[in-house]
Coordinates of C-alpha atoms and ligand atoms in Angstrom, one line a residue:
X262 CA 91.5 92.6 116.8
X263 CA 93.0 95.8 115.7
X264 CA 93.5 94.7 112.1
X265 CA 92.6 91.1 111.8
X266 CA 94.2 90.4 108.4
X267 CA 97.5 92.1 109.3
X268 CA 97.6 90.3 112.6
X269 CA 96.8 86.9 111.3
X270 CA 99.0 86.9 108.2
X271 CA 101.8 89.2 109.2
X272 CA 102.1 90.7 112.7
X273 CA 102.9 87.4 114.4
X274 CA 105.8 86.8 112.0
X275 CA 107.4 90.2 112.7
X276 CA 111.1 89.8 113.7
X277 CA 110.9 86.2 112.7
X278 CA 114.0 84.6 111.1
X279 CA 111.8 81.9 109.5
X280 CA 112.2 81.7 105.7
X281 CA 109.3 83.2 103.8
X282 CA 110.7 82.8 100.3
X283 CA 113.6 82.0 97.9
X284 CA 113.5 83.7 94.5
X285 CA 114.8 82.7 91.1
X286 CA 118.0 84.7 91.6
X287 CA 118.7 82.9 94.9
X288 CA 117.7 85.9 97.1
X289 CA 116.2 84.8 100.4
X290 CA 113.7 86.7 102.5
X291 CA 112.8 85.9 106.1
X292 CA 109.4 86.9 107.3
X293 CA 111.1 89.6 109.3
X294 CA 112.9 91.0 106.2
X295 CA 109.7 90.9 104.2
X296 CA 107.7 92.8 106.9
X297 CA 110.4 95.4 107.2
X298 CA 110.1 96.1 103.5
X299 CA 106.3 96.1 103.9
X300 CA 106.5 98.6 106.7
X301 CA 108.7 101.0 104.7
X302 CA 106.2 100.6 101.8
X303 CA 103.3 101.4 104.2
X304 CA 105.0 104.6 105.2
X305 CA 105.6 105.4 101.5
X306 CA 101.9 104.9 100.8
X307 CA 101.0 107.4 103.5
X308 CA 103.6 109.9 102.2
X309 CA 102.0 109.5 98.8
X310 CA 98.8 110.8 100.4
X311 CA 96.9 107.5 100.6
X312 CA 94.1 107.6 103.1
X313 CA 92.0 104.7 104.5
X314 CA 90.2 102.9 101.6
X315 CA 92.1 104.7 98.8
X316 CA 93.2 102.4 96.0
X317 CA 96.7 101.5 94.8
X318 CA 96.7 100.1 91.3
X319 CA 99.5 97.6 90.8
X320 CA 100.6 96.3 87.4
X321 CA 104.1 95.0 88.0
X322 CA 106.2 91.9 87.5
X323 CA 106.2 89.2 90.2
X324 CA 108.7 89.9 93.0
X325 CA 109.0 89.8 96.8
X326 CA 108.6 93.5 96.7
X327 CA 105.4 93.3 94.7
X328 CA 104.0 91.0 97.3
X329 CA 105.2 93.3 100.0
X330 CA 103.0 96.1 98.5
X331 CA 100.0 93.8 99.4
X332 CA 101.2 93.5 103.0
X333 CA 101.8 97.3 103.1
X334 CA 98.2 97.9 101.9
X335 CA 96.8 95.6 104.6
X336 CA 98.9 97.3 107.3
X337 CA 98.0 100.9 106.2
X338 CA 94.4 100.3 105.2
X339 CA 94.8 101.0 101.5
X340 CA 92.9 98.9 99.0
X341 CA 95.1 97.0 96.6
X342 CA 94.0 96.5 93.0
X343 CA 96.4 94.2 91.2
X344 CA 96.2 94.0 87.4
X345 CA 97.3 91.3 84.9
X346 CA 100.7 92.3 83.5
X347 CA 99.4 91.3 80.1
X348 CA 96.9 94.1 79.9
X349 CA 97.6 96.8 77.4
X350 CA 97.8 100.5 78.0
X351 CA 94.2 100.8 76.6
X352 CA 93.0 98.3 79.1
X353 CA 94.8 99.9 82.0
X354 CA 93.2 103.2 81.0
X355 CA 89.8 101.7 81.7
X356 CA 90.9 100.4 85.1
X357 CA 92.4 103.7 86.2
X358 CA 89.2 105.5 85.2
X359 CA 87.1 103.0 87.0
X360 CA 89.1 102.4 90.2
X361 CA 90.2 106.0 90.6
X362 CA 93.4 105.0 92.4
X363 CA 95.5 107.7 94.1
X364 CA 98.6 105.8 93.2
X365 CA 99.5 103.6 90.3
X366 CA 102.6 101.4 90.4
X367 CA 103.8 100.0 87.1
X368 CA 106.6 98.2 85.4
X369 CA 109.2 100.9 84.4
X370 CA 108.8 99.8 80.8
X371 CA 105.2 101.0 80.8
X372 CA 105.8 104.3 82.5
X373 CA 105.8 106.4 79.4
X374 CA 102.6 104.9 78.1
X375 CA 100.8 105.4 81.4
X376 CA 102.0 108.9 82.3
X377 CA 99.3 110.8 80.6
X378 CA 96.6 108.4 81.7
X379 CA 97.6 108.9 85.3
X380 CA 97.8 112.7 84.8
X381 CA 94.3 112.7 83.4
X382 CA 93.0 110.9 86.5
X383 CA 95.2 112.8 89.0
X384 CA 97.0 109.6 90.1
X385 CA 100.6 109.5 91.1
X386 CA 102.7 107.1 89.0
X387 CA 105.6 105.1 90.4
X388 CA 107.5 102.1 89.2
X389 CA 108.6 98.6 90.5
X390 CA 110.5 96.2 88.3
X391 CA 111.1 92.4 88.3
X392 CA 113.9 92.6 90.9
X393 CA 111.9 94.9 93.1
X394 CA 113.6 98.2 92.1
X395 CA 112.1 101.3 90.8
X396 CA 110.9 104.8 91.9
X397 CA 108.6 103.3 94.5
X398 CA 111.4 101.4 96.2
X399 CA 113.6 104.5 96.0
X400 CA 110.9 106.5 97.8
X401 CA 110.6 103.7 100.4
X402 CA 114.4 103.7 101.0
X403 CA 114.0 107.0 102.8
X404 CA 111.2 105.7 105.1
X405 CA 111.5 104.1 108.5
X406 CA 110.9 100.4 109.1
X407 CA 108.3 101.0 111.8
X408 CA 104.8 101.6 110.9
X409 CA 101.9 101.9 113.3
X410 CA 99.4 99.3 112.0
X411 CA 96.1 101.0 111.1
X412 CA 92.9 99.8 112.7
X413 CA 90.6 97.9 110.3
X414 CA 87.7 95.6 110.8
X415 CA 86.7 92.4 109.1
X416 CA 84.1 94.3 107.1
X417 CA 86.7 96.7 105.7
X418 CA 87.9 96.2 102.1
X419 CA 91.3 94.7 101.6
X420 CA 91.5 94.5 97.8
X421 CA 89.5 94.4 94.7
X422 CA 90.2 92.3 91.7
X423 CA 88.8 92.9 88.3
X424 CA 86.9 90.2 86.6
X425 CA 85.6 90.5 83.1
X426 CA 81.9 90.5 82.4
X427 CA 79.5 89.0 79.9
X428 CA 78.7 92.6 78.8
X429 CA 82.4 93.2 78.0
X430 CA 82.9 95.6 80.9
X431 CA 85.3 94.5 83.7
X432 CA 83.9 94.6 87.2
X433 CA 85.9 95.2 90.4
X434 CA 85.1 92.4 92.8
X435 CA 85.4 94.0 96.3
X436 CA 87.0 91.7 98.8
X437 CA 86.9 92.3 102.5
X438 CA 89.3 91.3 105.3
X439 CA 86.7 88.7 106.3
X440 CA 86.5 87.2 102.8
X441 CA 90.3 86.7 102.6
X442 CA 90.9 85.6 106.2
X443 CA 88.0 83.1 106.4
X444 CA 89.1 81.5 103.2
X445 CA 92.7 81.2 104.1
X446 CA 91.7 79.6 107.4
X447 CA 89.5 77.1 105.7
X448 CA 92.2 76.2 103.2
X449 CA 95.0 75.8 105.8
X450 CA 92.7 73.5 107.7
X451 CA 91.5 71.5 104.7
X452 CA 94.9 71.1 103.1
X453 CA 96.9 70.6 106.3
X454 CA 99.3 73.5 105.7
X455 CA 102.0 74.0 108.4
X456 CA 105.2 75.9 108.9
X457 CA 107.1 72.9 107.6
X458 CA 105.6 73.4 104.1
X459 CA 107.5 74.7 101.2
X460 CA 105.2 75.8 98.3
X461 CA 106.5 75.8 94.8
X462 CA 104.9 79.1 93.8
X463 CA 104.9 79.7 90.0
X464 CA 101.5 81.4 89.5
X465 CA 101.1 85.1 88.8
X466 CA 100.2 87.2 91.9
X467 CA 97.6 89.4 90.3
X468 CA 94.8 86.9 90.4
X469 CA 93.1 85.0 93.2
X470 CA 94.9 81.7 92.7
X471 CA 98.5 83.0 93.1
X472 CA 97.7 85.9 95.5
X473 CA 94.9 84.9 97.8
X474 CA 95.1 81.1 97.6
X475 CA 98.8 80.4 97.4
X476 CA 100.3 83.4 99.3
X477 CA 97.6 83.8 102.0
X478 CA 97.8 80.2 102.9
X479 CA 101.5 80.5 103.2
X480 CA 101.3 83.6 105.4
X481 CA 98.7 82.1 107.7
X482 CA 100.5 78.8 108.1
X483 CA 103.9 80.4 108.3
X484 CA 105.2 78.2 105.5
X485 CA 107.9 79.0 102.9
X486 CA 107.7 79.5 99.2
X487 CA 110.0 78.9 96.2
X488 CA 108.8 82.1 94.5
X489 CA 109.3 81.9 90.7
X490 CA 108.4 84.7 88.3
X491 CA 106.4 82.3 86.1
X492 CA 105.9 78.6 85.4
X493 CA 108.8 76.8 83.7
X494 CA 109.0 73.0 83.7
X495 CA 112.8 73.1 84.1
X496 CA 112.5 75.1 87.3
X497 CA 109.8 72.9 88.7
X498 CA 112.0 69.9 88.1
X499 CA 115.0 71.6 89.8
X500 CA 113.0 72.7 92.8
X501 CA 110.5 69.8 93.5
X502 CA 113.1 67.9 95.6
X503 CA 113.0 70.8 98.1
X504 CA 109.3 71.6 98.0
X505 CA 106.4 69.9 99.7
X506 CA 103.5 71.2 97.6
X507 CA 102.5 73.0 94.4
X508 CA 99.4 74.9 93.4
X509 CA 98.8 75.1 89.6
X510 CA 96.4 75.5 86.8
X511 CA 95.9 72.3 84.6
X512 CA 98.4 73.6 82.0
X513 CA 101.2 73.2 84.7
X514 CA 100.3 69.5 85.0
X515 CA 100.0 68.8 81.2
X516 CA 103.4 70.5 80.6
X517 CA 105.0 68.5 83.5
X518 CA 103.6 65.3 82.0
X519 CA 105.2 66.1 78.7
X520 CA 108.6 65.9 80.4
X521 CA 110.1 62.5 80.9
X522 CA 112.0 63.6 84.0
X523 CA 108.7 63.8 86.0
X524 CA 108.7 60.6 88.0
X525 CA 108.1 59.2 91.5
X526 CA 111.7 59.9 92.6
X527 CA 111.5 63.5 91.6
X528 CA 108.4 64.2 93.7
X529 CA 109.0 61.9 96.6
X530 CA 109.4 64.9 99.0
X531 CA 106.1 66.4 97.9
X532 CA 103.0 65.8 99.9
X533 CA 100.4 67.6 97.9
X534 CA 99.6 68.8 94.3
X535 CA 96.6 71.1 94.0
X536 CA 94.9 72.1 90.7
X537 CA 92.3 74.8 90.0
X538 CA 91.1 77.8 87.9
X539 CA 90.0 75.5 85.1
X540 CA 88.8 72.0 84.6
X541 CA 91.4 69.3 85.1
X542 CA 90.8 66.6 82.5
X543 CA 90.3 63.2 84.1
X544 CA 93.1 61.8 81.7
X545 CA 95.6 64.3 83.2
X546 CA 94.6 63.2 86.7
X547 CA 95.1 59.5 85.8
X548 CA 98.3 60.1 83.9
X549 CA 99.8 62.2 86.8
X550 CA 99.0 59.5 89.3
X551 CA 100.4 56.7 87.2
X552 CA 103.6 58.7 86.7
X553 CA 104.1 60.1 90.2
X554 CA 101.9 58.2 92.6
X555 CA 100.2 61.5 93.6
X556 CA 96.5 62.0 93.1
X557 CA 96.1 65.7 92.3
X558 CA 93.7 67.5 94.6
X559 CA 91.2 69.6 92.6
X560 CA 89.4 72.5 94.0
X561 CA 87.0 75.2 92.7
X562 CA 86.7 78.9 93.2
X563 CA 86.0 82.3 91.7
X564 CA 87.4 85.8 92.1
X565 CA 84.1 86.8 93.7
X566 CA 84.0 83.9 96.1
X567 CA 87.6 82.9 96.7
X568 CA 87.6 79.1 97.1
X569 CA 84.3 77.3 97.3
X570 CA 84.9 73.6 97.3
X571 CA 87.8 71.2 97.6
X572 CA 88.4 67.5 97.3
X573 CA 89.4 66.0 100.6
X574 CA 93.0 65.9 101.8
X575 CA 92.6 62.5 103.5
X576 CA 89.5 61.1 101.9
X577 CA 89.0 60.0 98.3
X578 CA 90.0 62.6 95.6
X579 CA 87.5 62.0 92.8
X580 CA 88.7 62.8 89.3
X581 CA 86.3 65.0 87.4
X582 CA 84.9 66.5 90.6
X583 CA 85.8 69.5 92.7
X584 CA 84.9 68.0 96.0
X585 CA 82.9 69.3 98.9
X586 CA 82.2 72.8 100.2
X587 CA 85.0 74.2 102.4
X588 CA 84.3 74.7 106.1
X589 CA 81.8 77.5 106.7
X590 CA 80.8 77.6 103.0
X591 CA 77.3 76.6 101.8
X592 CA 76.5 75.6 98.3
X593 CA 73.3 74.6 96.5
X594 CA 72.2 73.7 93.0
X595 CA 69.2 75.4 91.7
X596 CA 67.0 74.9 88.7
X597 CA 68.1 77.1 85.9
X598 CA 64.6 78.2 84.9
X599 CA 62.8 78.4 88.2
X600 CA 65.8 79.1 90.6
X601 CA 64.3 76.6 93.0
X602 CA 66.9 74.4 94.8
X603 CA 67.1 70.9 93.2
X604 CA 66.1 68.0 95.4
X605 CA 67.6 65.3 93.3
X606 CA 71.1 65.2 91.9
X607 CA 70.1 67.1 88.8
X608 CA 72.3 69.6 86.8
X609 CA 71.6 73.2 87.8
X610 CA 73.2 76.5 88.7
X611 CA 75.8 76.4 91.4
X612 CA 75.1 79.0 94.1
X613 CA 77.2 79.8 97.1
X614 CA 76.9 81.6 100.4
X615 CA 79.4 82.2 103.2
X616 CA 82.1 84.5 104.7
X617 CA 84.1 83.9 101.5
X618 CA 81.6 85.7 99.2
X619 CA 82.6 89.2 98.1
X620 CA 80.8 92.3 99.2
X621 CA 79.8 93.5 95.7
X622 CA 81.1 95.0 92.5
X623 CA 82.8 98.4 92.8
X624 CA 80.4 101.1 91.8
X625 CA 77.9 98.6 90.3
X626 CA 75.1 98.1 92.7
X627 CA 72.6 97.0 90.1
X628 CA 75.0 94.4 88.7
X629 CA 75.7 93.2 92.2
X630 CA 72.0 92.8 93.0
X631 CA 71.5 90.8 89.8
X632 CA 74.0 88.2 90.8
X633 CA 72.6 87.6 94.3
X634 CA 69.4 85.8 95.4
X635 CA 67.3 87.5 98.0
X636 CA 68.5 85.0 100.7
X637 CA 72.2 86.0 100.1
X638 CA 73.3 83.2 97.7
X639 CA 75.7 84.3 95.0
X640 CA 74.9 82.9 91.5
X641 CA 78.2 81.6 90.1
X642 CA 77.2 81.1 86.5
X643 CA 78.7 77.6 86.7
X644 CA 76.5 74.6 86.1
X645 CA 77.0 71.6 88.4
X646 CA 75.7 68.5 89.9
X647 CA 76.2 66.7 93.2
X648 CA 77.0 63.0 93.1
X649 CA 75.7 60.5 95.6
X650 CA 78.5 61.2 98.0
X651 CA 78.1 65.0 97.8
X652 CA 81.0 65.7 95.5
X653 CA 80.4 68.6 93.2
X654 CA 80.9 68.1 89.5
X655 CA 81.1 71.2 87.3
X656 CA 79.4 70.3 84.0
X657 CA 79.4 73.6 82.2
X658 CA 78.8 77.3 82.4
X659 CA 75.7 79.4 81.8
X660 CA 78.0 82.4 81.2
X661 CA 79.7 82.9 77.9
X662 CA 83.3 82.5 79.1
X663 CA 86.5 80.9 77.8
X664 CA 89.1 79.7 80.2
X665 CA 92.5 79.5 78.5
X666 CA 95.5 78.3 80.6
X667 CA 93.6 79.4 83.7
X668 CA 92.9 82.9 82.4
X669 CA 89.3 83.9 82.0
X670 CA 88.4 85.5 78.7
X671 CA 84.9 86.9 78.0
X672 CA 84.1 86.6 74.3
X673 CA 81.9 89.7 74.3
X674 CA 84.9 91.9 75.0
X675 CA 86.7 90.6 71.9
X676 CA 83.6 90.6 69.7
X677 CA 83.0 94.2 70.5
X678 CA 86.5 95.0 69.4
X679 CA 86.4 92.9 66.2
X680 CA 83.0 94.4 65.3
X681 CA 84.6 97.8 65.5
X682 CA 87.1 96.9 62.7
X683 CA 86.3 98.5 59.4
X684 CA 85.6 95.5 57.2
X685 CA 83.9 93.4 59.7
X686 CA 80.2 93.0 59.6
X687 CA 79.9 90.8 62.7
X688 CA 81.9 88.3 64.7
X689 CA 81.6 85.5 67.2
X690 CA 84.3 84.5 69.6
X691 CA 84.4 80.9 70.9
X692 CA 86.7 78.6 72.9
X693 CA 87.6 75.3 71.3
X694 CA 89.7 72.5 72.8
X695 CA 93.4 73.4 72.9
X696 CA 96.0 70.8 73.8
X697 CA 98.0 73.1 76.0
X698 CA 95.6 75.8 77.3
X699 CA 92.5 73.6 77.7
X700 CA 90.6 76.1 75.6
X701 CA 91.9 78.3 72.9
X702 CA 90.3 81.5 71.5
X703 CA 89.0 81.4 68.0
X704 CA 87.3 84.3 66.2
X705 CA 84.7 83.8 63.5
X706 CA 84.1 86.7 61.3
X707 CA 81.6 87.8 58.6
X708 CA 82.9 90.4 56.1
X709 CA 80.9 93.5 55.1
X710 CA 79.4 92.9 51.6
X711 CA 81.9 93.0 48.8
X712 CA 85.0 93.0 51.1
X713 CA 87.7 90.3 51.5
X714 CA 88.8 90.1 55.1
X715 CA 92.5 90.0 55.7
X716 CA 93.0 88.0 58.9
X717 CA 96.6 89.1 59.4
X718 CA 95.7 92.8 59.1
X719 CA 92.9 92.3 61.6
X720 CA 95.1 90.6 64.1
X721 CA 97.6 93.4 63.8
X722 CA 94.8 96.0 64.3
X723 CA 93.7 94.6 67.6
X724 CA 97.2 93.8 68.8
X725 CA 97.6 96.9 71.0
X726 CA 94.0 96.9 72.2
X727 CA 93.8 93.8 74.3
X728 CA 96.1 91.5 76.2
X729 CA 97.9 89.0 74.1
X730 CA 96.4 86.0 75.9
X731 CA 92.9 87.2 74.9
X732 CA 93.7 87.6 71.2
X733 CA 92.2 84.9 68.9
X734 CA 94.9 82.4 68.1
X735 CA 93.0 81.8 64.8
X736 CA 90.5 83.8 62.8
X737 CA 88.1 82.2 60.4
X738 CA 85.7 83.9 57.9
X739 CA 82.2 82.6 57.2
X740 CA 79.6 84.0 54.8
X741 CA 77.2 84.3 57.8
X742 CA 76.9 83.2 61.4
X743 CA 74.5 80.4 62.4
X744 CA 71.5 81.8 64.3
X745 CA 68.5 80.3 66.0
X746 CA 64.9 81.4 65.4
X747 CA 65.4 84.1 68.1
X748 CA 68.3 85.5 66.1
X749 CA 70.9 84.4 68.7
X750 CA 74.2 83.2 67.4
X751 CA 74.5 79.4 67.9
X752 CA 78.0 79.2 69.4
X753 CA 77.6 75.5 70.1
X754 CA 77.4 74.9 66.3
X755 CA 80.5 77.0 65.8
X756 CA 82.3 75.2 68.6
X757 CA 81.6 71.8 67.0
X758 CA 82.5 73.1 63.5
X759 CA 85.9 74.5 64.6
X760 CA 86.6 72.0 67.3
X761 CA 89.5 70.6 65.3
X762 CA 91.0 74.0 64.7
X763 CA 94.1 73.5 66.8
X764 CA 94.5 69.8 66.4
X765 CA 94.6 70.2 62.6
X766 CA 97.1 73.1 63.0
X767 CA 99.4 71.0 65.2
X768 CA 99.2 67.7 63.3
Ligands
LIG987 C1 100.3 82.7 77.7 N1 99.8 82.7 76.5 C2 98.5 82.4 76.5 C3 98.3 82.1 77.9 N2 99.5 82.4 78.6 N3 97.6 82.2 75.6 C4 96.4 81.8 76.0 N4 96.1 81.5 77.3 C5 97.0 81.7 78.3 N5 96.8 81.4 79.6 C6 100.4 83.0 75.2 C7 101.2 84.4 75.2 O1 100.4 85.4 74.8 C8 102.3 84.1 74.2 O2 101.7 84.2 72.9 C9 102.6 82.6 74.4 O3 101.4 82.0 75.0 C10 103.8 82.4 75.3 O4 103.7 83.3 76.4 P1 104.4 83.0 77.8 O5 104.2 84.2 78.6 O6 105.7 82.5 77.6 O7 103.4 81.9 78.4 P2 103.7 81.0 79.6 O8 104.7 81.6 80.5 O9 104.0 79.6 79.0 O10 102.3 81.0 80.3 C11 101.4 80.0 80.2 C12 100.8 79.8 81.6 C13 100.3 81.1 82.2 C14 101.9 79.2 82.6 C15 99.7 78.7 81.6 O11 99.2 81.6 81.3 C16 99.8 81.0 83.6 O12 100.6 81.2 84.5 N6 98.5 80.9 83.8 C17 97.9 80.9 85.1 C18 96.8 81.9 85.2 C19 96.2 82.0 86.6 O13 96.9 82.2 87.5 N7 94.9 81.9 86.7 C20 94.2 82.0 87.9 C21 93.1 83.0 87.8 P3 102.5 84.6 71.6 O14 103.8 83.8 71.6 O15 101.6 84.4 70.5 O16 102.8 86.1 71.9 S1 92.2 83.0 89.4 C22 90.9 82.0 89.1 O17 90.7 81.6 88.0 C23 90.0 81.4 90.1 C24 89.7 82.3 91.3 C25 90.5 80.1 90.6 O18 89.7 79.2 90.8 O19 91.7 80.0 90.8
LIG988 P1 87.7 83.8 87.7 O1 86.6 84.6 87.2 O2 89.0 84.1 87.1 O3 87.7 83.9 89.2 O4 87.4 82.3 87.4 C1 86.4 81.6 88.0 C2 85.9 80.5 87.1 O5 86.9 79.5 86.9 C3 84.8 79.7 87.8 O6 83.5 80.4 87.7 C4 84.8 78.4 87.0 O7 84.1 78.5 85.8 C5 86.3 78.2 86.7 N1 87.0 77.3 87.6 C6 87.7 77.5 88.7 N2 88.2 76.3 89.3 C7 87.7 75.4 88.5 C8 87.8 73.9 88.4 N3 88.5 73.3 89.3 N4 87.1 73.3 87.5 C9 86.4 73.9 86.5 N5 86.3 75.2 86.5 C10 86.9 76.0 87.4

């Protein structure tokens, strides 16, 4: 194929009147409309000087046009690097320096803040707002709607997505056309997606879940989307009667359950509810089934691997498990100390191999090598166990990671920042149970001798440095941190000690 990803997701829908999406403001896009915009954008990318493999960094609100930039990148052979809209200017500065994009497209609100960063890195800066308008769209308005699709192979890069790291430095996970296409094919097959489906899409489109799972499955199956800027229970309730499926993080489900209007009648038109990105509590699973008659289908994945496992569509969906490997994907559980594959159903490291697994971290060959075994298995950092029927259960993580409302937060990044603050001697950042986000970020601080720490002043000091969702929701001060004989901070003790933090606050 000339460009397998473009042809499989987009080319066959060109000139199609079939509905791709309805947006919050009621605007409709057929596949044909959407691909016309994408072709104009592809021409724009070329006029901006983008060559094959050059990066476009995108930090913009969700819109049809933002998604069309993705299609344009695939069509023109550019590599899209989407960024969480919550990242601060300081954080974006790192990504621009690391990804070295030729073009940065940002929210018009952030233009002034990003101008000098882009100048320093010789990147062109354009804008795109929440209704798809901005200087990038203005440039595109002068471009033709025909674009000669560029030749790309399955091995070529389509995108890279940043994932934070245990060392505090974010790594760009490079994803090839093969990674994205094989995974979308496996998911369409496993979840029975067809052109009759209407997906209630309320996830952000800068992470794997909303972009590569939800949108790619839609494109491949030729389905439609109700494309909402973010998740609001009211909108879900309004639109469920017209939708057939929803993909969400567990917080979507707990918020829905908090609304008495969620009942069997409301969702009778739906055929499938999918959850992922964070553990779905068995109690949420049970409560959702009791209320709606639907058993949520839970699946498991990572930015580096796309989706790895899924509960079955037709068979038993087991609460507390993430199901079986997807077609073409291999998993194994290895002993954490010896790295030897387990023979019995013991807890160990989840490792994965297949066409879904990324090609490496951008400019980090050593880091990439560390996370792969010699026989090509990728070490996920998640701990799991297979039950007697081969369902995978995730029982913990060997990586120090907090998942809050489906967003990954690496404590190290926040600890480094807290430690830099004048009066702080040291810090430990932990995740404790949070009724809404699953886990909530808590910072535990030790003051320098003779100093009284002012939590409010500290929160204010880090405010502009890291995205809001990463900032500790509470800060506590201790005289010292508990350490083991090796000097390592015992975060398990801190987690137990502060486990009630949010409950107490809410009661
Ligand atoms: C918002 N806030 C949060 C979070 N989201 N705090 C902690 N964790 C969060 N996830 C804070 C804001 O900073 C703000 O704080 C307050 O909550 C309200 O903000 P708002 O924007 O109104 O929040 P929201 O719209 O209610 O968002 C909550 C949400 C959202 C719907 C759960 O976070 C979300 O869409 N999460 C999905 C993330 C996702 O797509 N993950 C997939 C990653 P303040 O008021 O103090 O300023 S991909 C992945 O993980 C893998 C590959 C996989 O398997 O899918
Ligand atoms: P990310 O780095 O954002 O791609 O997040 C990937 C991580 O999310 C995985 O390594 C898991 O720890 C977690 N994750 C994804 N899906 C699930 C799930 N269904 N249950 C538990 N954890 C999950």
